[in-house]
PDB file of C-alpha atoms in Angstrom:
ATOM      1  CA  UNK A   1     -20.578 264.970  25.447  1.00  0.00           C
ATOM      2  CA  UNK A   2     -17.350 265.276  27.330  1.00  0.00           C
ATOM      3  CA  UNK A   3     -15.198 261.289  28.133  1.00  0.00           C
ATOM      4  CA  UNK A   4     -15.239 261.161  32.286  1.00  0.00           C
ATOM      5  CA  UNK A   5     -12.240 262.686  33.706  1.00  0.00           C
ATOM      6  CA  UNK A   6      -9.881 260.536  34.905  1.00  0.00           C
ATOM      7  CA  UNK A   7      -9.538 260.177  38.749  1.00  0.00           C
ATOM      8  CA  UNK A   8      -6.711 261.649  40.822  1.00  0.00           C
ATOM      9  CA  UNK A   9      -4.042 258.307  41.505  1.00  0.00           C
ATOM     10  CA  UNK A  10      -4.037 257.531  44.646  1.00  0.00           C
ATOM     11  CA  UNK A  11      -1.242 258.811  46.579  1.00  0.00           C
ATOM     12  CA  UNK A  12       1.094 256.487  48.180  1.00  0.00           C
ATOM     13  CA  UNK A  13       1.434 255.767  51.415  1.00  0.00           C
ATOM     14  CA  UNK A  14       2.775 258.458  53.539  1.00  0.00           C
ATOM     15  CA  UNK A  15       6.256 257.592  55.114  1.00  0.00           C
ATOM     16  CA  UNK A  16       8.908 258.950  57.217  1.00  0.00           C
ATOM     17  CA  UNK A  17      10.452 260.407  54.041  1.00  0.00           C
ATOM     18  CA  UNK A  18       7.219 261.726  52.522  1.00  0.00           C
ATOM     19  CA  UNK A  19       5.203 263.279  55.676  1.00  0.00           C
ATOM     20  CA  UNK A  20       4.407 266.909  55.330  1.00  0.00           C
ATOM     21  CA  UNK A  21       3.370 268.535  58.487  1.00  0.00           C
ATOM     22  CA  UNK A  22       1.445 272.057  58.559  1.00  0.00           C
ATOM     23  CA  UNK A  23       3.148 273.799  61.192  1.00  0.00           C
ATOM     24  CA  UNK A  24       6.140 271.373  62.255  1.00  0.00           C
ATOM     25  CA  UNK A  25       8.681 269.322  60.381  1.00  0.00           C
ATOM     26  CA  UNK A  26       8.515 265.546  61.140  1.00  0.00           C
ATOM     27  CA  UNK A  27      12.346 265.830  62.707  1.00  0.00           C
ATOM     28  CA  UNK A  28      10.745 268.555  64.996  1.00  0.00           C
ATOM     29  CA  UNK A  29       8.549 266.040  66.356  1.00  0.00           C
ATOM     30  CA  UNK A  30      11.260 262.850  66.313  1.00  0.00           C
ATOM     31  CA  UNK A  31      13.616 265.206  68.201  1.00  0.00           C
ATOM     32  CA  UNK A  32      10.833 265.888  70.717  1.00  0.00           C
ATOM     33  CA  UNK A  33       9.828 262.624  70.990  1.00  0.00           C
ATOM     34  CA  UNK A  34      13.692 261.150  71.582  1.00  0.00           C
ATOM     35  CA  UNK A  35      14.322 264.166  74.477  1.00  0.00           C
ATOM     36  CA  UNK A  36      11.093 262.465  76.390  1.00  0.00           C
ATOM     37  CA  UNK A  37      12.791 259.204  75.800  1.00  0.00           C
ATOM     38  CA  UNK A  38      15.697 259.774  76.975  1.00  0.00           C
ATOM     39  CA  UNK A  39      15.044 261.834  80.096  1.00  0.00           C
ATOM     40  CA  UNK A  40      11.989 260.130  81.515  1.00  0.00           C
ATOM     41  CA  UNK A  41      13.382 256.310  80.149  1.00  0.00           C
ATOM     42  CA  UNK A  42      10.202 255.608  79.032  1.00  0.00           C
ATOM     43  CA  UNK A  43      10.669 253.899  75.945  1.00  0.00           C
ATOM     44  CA  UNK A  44       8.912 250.694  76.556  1.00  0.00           C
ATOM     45  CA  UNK A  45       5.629 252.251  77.835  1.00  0.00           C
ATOM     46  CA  UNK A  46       5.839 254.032  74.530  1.00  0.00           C
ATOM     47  CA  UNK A  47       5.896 250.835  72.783  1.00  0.00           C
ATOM     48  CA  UNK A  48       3.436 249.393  74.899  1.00  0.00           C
ATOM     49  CA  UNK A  49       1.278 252.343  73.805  1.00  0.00           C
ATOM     50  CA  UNK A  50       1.249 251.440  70.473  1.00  0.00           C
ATOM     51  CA  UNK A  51       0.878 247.814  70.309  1.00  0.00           C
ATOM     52  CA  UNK A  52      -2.139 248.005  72.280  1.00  0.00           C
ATOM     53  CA  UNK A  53      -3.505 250.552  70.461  1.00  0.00           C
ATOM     54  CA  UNK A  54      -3.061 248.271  66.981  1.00  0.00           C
ATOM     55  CA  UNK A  55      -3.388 244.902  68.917  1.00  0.00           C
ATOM     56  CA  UNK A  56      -7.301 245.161  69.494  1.00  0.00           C
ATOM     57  CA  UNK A  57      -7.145 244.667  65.753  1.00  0.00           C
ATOM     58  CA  UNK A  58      -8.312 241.087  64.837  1.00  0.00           C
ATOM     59  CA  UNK A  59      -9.310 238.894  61.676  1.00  0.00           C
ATOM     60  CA  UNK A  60     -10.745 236.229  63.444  1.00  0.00           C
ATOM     61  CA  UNK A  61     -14.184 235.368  65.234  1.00  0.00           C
ATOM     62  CA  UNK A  62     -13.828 239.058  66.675  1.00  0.00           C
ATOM     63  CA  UNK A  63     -13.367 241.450  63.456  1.00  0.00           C
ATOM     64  CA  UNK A  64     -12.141 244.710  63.755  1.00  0.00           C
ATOM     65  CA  UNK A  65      -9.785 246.665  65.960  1.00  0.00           C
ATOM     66  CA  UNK A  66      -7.444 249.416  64.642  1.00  0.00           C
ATOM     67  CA  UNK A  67      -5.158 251.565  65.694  1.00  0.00           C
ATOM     68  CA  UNK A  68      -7.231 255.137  65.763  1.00  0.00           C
ATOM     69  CA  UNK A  69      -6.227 256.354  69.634  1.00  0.00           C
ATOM     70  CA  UNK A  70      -9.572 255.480  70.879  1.00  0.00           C
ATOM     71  CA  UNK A  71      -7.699 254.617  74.534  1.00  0.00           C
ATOM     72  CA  UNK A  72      -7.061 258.161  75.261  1.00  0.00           C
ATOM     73  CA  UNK A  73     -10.829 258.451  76.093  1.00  0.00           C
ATOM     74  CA  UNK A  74     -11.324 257.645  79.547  1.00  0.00           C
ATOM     75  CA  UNK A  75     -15.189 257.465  80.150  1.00  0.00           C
ATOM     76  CA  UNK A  76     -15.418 253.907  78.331  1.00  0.00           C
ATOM     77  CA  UNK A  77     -14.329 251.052  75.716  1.00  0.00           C
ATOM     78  CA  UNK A  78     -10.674 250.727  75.254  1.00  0.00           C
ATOM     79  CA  UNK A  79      -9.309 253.695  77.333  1.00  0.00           C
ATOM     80  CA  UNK A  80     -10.849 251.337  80.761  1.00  0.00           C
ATOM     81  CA  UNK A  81      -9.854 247.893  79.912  1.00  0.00           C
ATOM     82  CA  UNK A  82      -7.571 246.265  82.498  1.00  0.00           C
ATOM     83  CA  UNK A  83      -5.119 245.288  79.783  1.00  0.00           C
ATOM     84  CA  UNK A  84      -4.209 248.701  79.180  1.00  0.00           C
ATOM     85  CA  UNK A  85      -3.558 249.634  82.896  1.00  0.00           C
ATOM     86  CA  UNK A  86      -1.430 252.501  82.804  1.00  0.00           C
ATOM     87  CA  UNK A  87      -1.671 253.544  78.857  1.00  0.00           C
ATOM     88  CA  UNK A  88      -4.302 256.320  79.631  1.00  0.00           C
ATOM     89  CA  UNK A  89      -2.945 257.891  82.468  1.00  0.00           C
ATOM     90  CA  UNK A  90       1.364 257.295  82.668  1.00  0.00           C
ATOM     91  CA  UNK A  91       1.657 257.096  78.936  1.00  0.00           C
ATOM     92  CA  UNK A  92      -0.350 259.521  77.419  1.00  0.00           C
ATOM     93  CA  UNK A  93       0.885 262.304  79.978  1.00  0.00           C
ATOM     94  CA  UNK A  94       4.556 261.493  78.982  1.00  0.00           C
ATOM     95  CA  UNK A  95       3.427 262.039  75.635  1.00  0.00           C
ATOM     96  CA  UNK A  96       1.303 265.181  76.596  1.00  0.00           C
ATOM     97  CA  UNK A  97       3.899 267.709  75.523  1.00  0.00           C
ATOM     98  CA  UNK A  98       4.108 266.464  71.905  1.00  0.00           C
ATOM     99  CA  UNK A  99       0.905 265.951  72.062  1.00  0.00           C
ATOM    100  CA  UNK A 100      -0.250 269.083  72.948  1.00  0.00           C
ATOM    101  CA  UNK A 101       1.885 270.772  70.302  1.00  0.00           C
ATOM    102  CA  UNK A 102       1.527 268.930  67.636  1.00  0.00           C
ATOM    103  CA  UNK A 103      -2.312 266.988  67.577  1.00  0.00           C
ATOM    104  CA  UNK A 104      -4.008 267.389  65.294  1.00  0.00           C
ATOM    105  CA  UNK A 105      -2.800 269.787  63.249  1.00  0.00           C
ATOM    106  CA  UNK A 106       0.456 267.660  62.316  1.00  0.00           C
ATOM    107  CA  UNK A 107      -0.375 264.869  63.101  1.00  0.00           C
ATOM    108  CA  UNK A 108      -2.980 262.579  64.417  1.00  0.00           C
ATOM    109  CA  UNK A 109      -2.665 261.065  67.956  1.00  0.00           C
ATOM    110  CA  UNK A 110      -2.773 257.372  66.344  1.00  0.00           C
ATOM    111  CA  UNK A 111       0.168 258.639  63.826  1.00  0.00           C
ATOM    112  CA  UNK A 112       1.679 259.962  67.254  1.00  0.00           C
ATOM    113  CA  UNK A 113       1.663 257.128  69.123  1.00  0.00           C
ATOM    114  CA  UNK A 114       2.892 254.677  66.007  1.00  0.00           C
ATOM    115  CA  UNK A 115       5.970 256.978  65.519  1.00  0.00           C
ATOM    116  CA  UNK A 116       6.348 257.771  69.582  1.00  0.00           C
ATOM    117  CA  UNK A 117       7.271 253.528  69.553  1.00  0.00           C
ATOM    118  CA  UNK A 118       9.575 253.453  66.383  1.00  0.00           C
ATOM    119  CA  UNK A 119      11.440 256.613  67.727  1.00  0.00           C
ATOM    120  CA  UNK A 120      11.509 254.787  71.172  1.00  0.00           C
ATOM    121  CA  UNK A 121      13.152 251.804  69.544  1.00  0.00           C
ATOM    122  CA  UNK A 122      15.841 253.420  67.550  1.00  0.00           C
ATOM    123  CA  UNK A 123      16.864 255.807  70.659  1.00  0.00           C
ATOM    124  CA  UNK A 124      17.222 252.566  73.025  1.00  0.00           C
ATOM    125  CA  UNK A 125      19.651 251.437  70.404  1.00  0.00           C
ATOM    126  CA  UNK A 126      17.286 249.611  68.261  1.00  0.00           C
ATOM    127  CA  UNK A 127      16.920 249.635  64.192  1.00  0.00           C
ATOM    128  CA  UNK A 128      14.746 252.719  62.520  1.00  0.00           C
ATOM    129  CA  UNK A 129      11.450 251.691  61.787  1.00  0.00           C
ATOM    130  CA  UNK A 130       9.916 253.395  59.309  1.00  0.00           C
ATOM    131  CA  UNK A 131       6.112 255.401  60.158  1.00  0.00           C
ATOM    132  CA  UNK A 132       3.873 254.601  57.658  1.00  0.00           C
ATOM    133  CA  UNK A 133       1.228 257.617  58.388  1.00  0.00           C
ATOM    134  CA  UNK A 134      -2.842 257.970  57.651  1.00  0.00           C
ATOM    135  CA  UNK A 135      -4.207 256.596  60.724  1.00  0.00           C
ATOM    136  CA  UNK A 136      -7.514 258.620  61.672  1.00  0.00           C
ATOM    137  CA  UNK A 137      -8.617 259.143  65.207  1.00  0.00           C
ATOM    138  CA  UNK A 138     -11.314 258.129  66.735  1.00  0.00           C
ATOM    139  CA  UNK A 139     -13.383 261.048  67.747  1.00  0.00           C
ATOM    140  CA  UNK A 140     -15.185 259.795  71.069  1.00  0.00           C
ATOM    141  CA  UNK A 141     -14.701 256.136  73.521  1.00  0.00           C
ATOM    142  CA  UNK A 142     -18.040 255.058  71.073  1.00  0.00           C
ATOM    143  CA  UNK A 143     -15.521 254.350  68.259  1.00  0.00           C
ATOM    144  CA  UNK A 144     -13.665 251.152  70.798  1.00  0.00           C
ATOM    145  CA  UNK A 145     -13.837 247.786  70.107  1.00  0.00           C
ATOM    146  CA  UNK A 146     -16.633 246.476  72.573  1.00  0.00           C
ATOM    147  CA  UNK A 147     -13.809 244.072  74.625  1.00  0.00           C
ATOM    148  CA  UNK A 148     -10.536 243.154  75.489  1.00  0.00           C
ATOM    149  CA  UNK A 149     -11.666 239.517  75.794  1.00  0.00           C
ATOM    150  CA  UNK A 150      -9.798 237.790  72.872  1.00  0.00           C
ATOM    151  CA  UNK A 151      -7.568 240.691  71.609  1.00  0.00           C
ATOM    152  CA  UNK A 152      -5.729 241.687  74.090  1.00  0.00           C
ATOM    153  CA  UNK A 153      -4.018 239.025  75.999  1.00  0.00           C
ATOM    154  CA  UNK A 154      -4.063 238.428  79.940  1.00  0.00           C
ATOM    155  CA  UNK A 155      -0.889 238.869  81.604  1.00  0.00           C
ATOM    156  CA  UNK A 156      -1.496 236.007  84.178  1.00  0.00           C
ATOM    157  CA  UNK A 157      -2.276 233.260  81.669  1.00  0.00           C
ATOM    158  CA  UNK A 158      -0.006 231.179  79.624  1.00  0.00           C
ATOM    159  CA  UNK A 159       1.019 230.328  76.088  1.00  0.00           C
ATOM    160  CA  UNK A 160      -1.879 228.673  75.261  1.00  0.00           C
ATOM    161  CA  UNK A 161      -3.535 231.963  75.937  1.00  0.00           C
ATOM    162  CA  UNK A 162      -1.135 234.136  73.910  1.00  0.00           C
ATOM    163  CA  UNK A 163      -1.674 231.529  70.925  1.00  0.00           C
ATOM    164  CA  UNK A 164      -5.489 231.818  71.111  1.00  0.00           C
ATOM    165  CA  UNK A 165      -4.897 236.142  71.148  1.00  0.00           C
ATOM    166  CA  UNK A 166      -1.969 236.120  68.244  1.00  0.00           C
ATOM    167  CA  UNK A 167      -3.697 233.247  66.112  1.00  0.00           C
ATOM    168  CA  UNK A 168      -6.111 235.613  64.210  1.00  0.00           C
ATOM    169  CA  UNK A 169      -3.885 238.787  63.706  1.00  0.00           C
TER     170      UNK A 169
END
């Protein structure tokens, strides 16, 4: 009999150096991306995006959370919690364009919204931040964490608050 065959190595991480697109190049979608930026000034909401997509994430007494783009769905979970006022609707239909052209066949919206944040830094004068890709999406509002209650943080409460929220990330 035939020794096993040895598994494939795992790839590494994809990066900003190392992500191949199907149809467009990565710089395609940066220099998309920076053009929003810069004519609409919507940089922070772009940021915003992103951290709330990755801060429902928690290692605490709630488990679970990632950043999969679960808020673009409207009809429940994340995509209707307070906290996110404004993600869903302003955000996402700045980011509609690129969207629209390049999800999902380049790139998934999670992906999207990670490097939509690090381009937004870098083109309001900040550092580059390098996109580490493989984020999946979620495929319907079902795949939400159940709350906003203790991972996302109120904006009318205090630092005791924002302790209690950042504590278990």
């Amino acid at each position: 009999s035939l020794p096993p065959a040895n598994p494939a190595p795992t790839p590494p991480p994809q990066t900003t150096e190392t992500l191949s697109t199907t149809t467009m190049s990565l710089e395609d979608i940066k220099s998309d991306i920076k053009a929003i930026v810069a004519e609409k000034d919507c940089g922070p909401i772009f940021i915003r995006l992103s951290w709330h997509d990755a801060g429902v994430f928690s290692t605490g007494k709630l488990t679970g959370g990632c950043p999969n783009a679960a808020m673009r769905f409207t009809d429940g979970g994340e995509g209707t919690f307070g906290a996110n006022a404004g993600l869903p609707t302003v955000a996402l239909d700045l980011l509609k364009p690129v969207t629209d052209k390049y999800c999902p066949a380049s790139i998934s919206h999670a992906d999207l919204w990670t490097l939509a944040a690090n381009v937004a830094i870098e083109t309001m004068g900040g550092p580059a931040i390098p996109t580490k890709f493989g984020r999946k999406d979620a495929a319907t509002s079902a795949e939400s964490v159940e709350s906003q209650v203790g991972r996302l943080p109120d904006g009318d409460k205090g630092c005791p608050h924002l302790r209690e929220i950042f504590h278990p990330k």
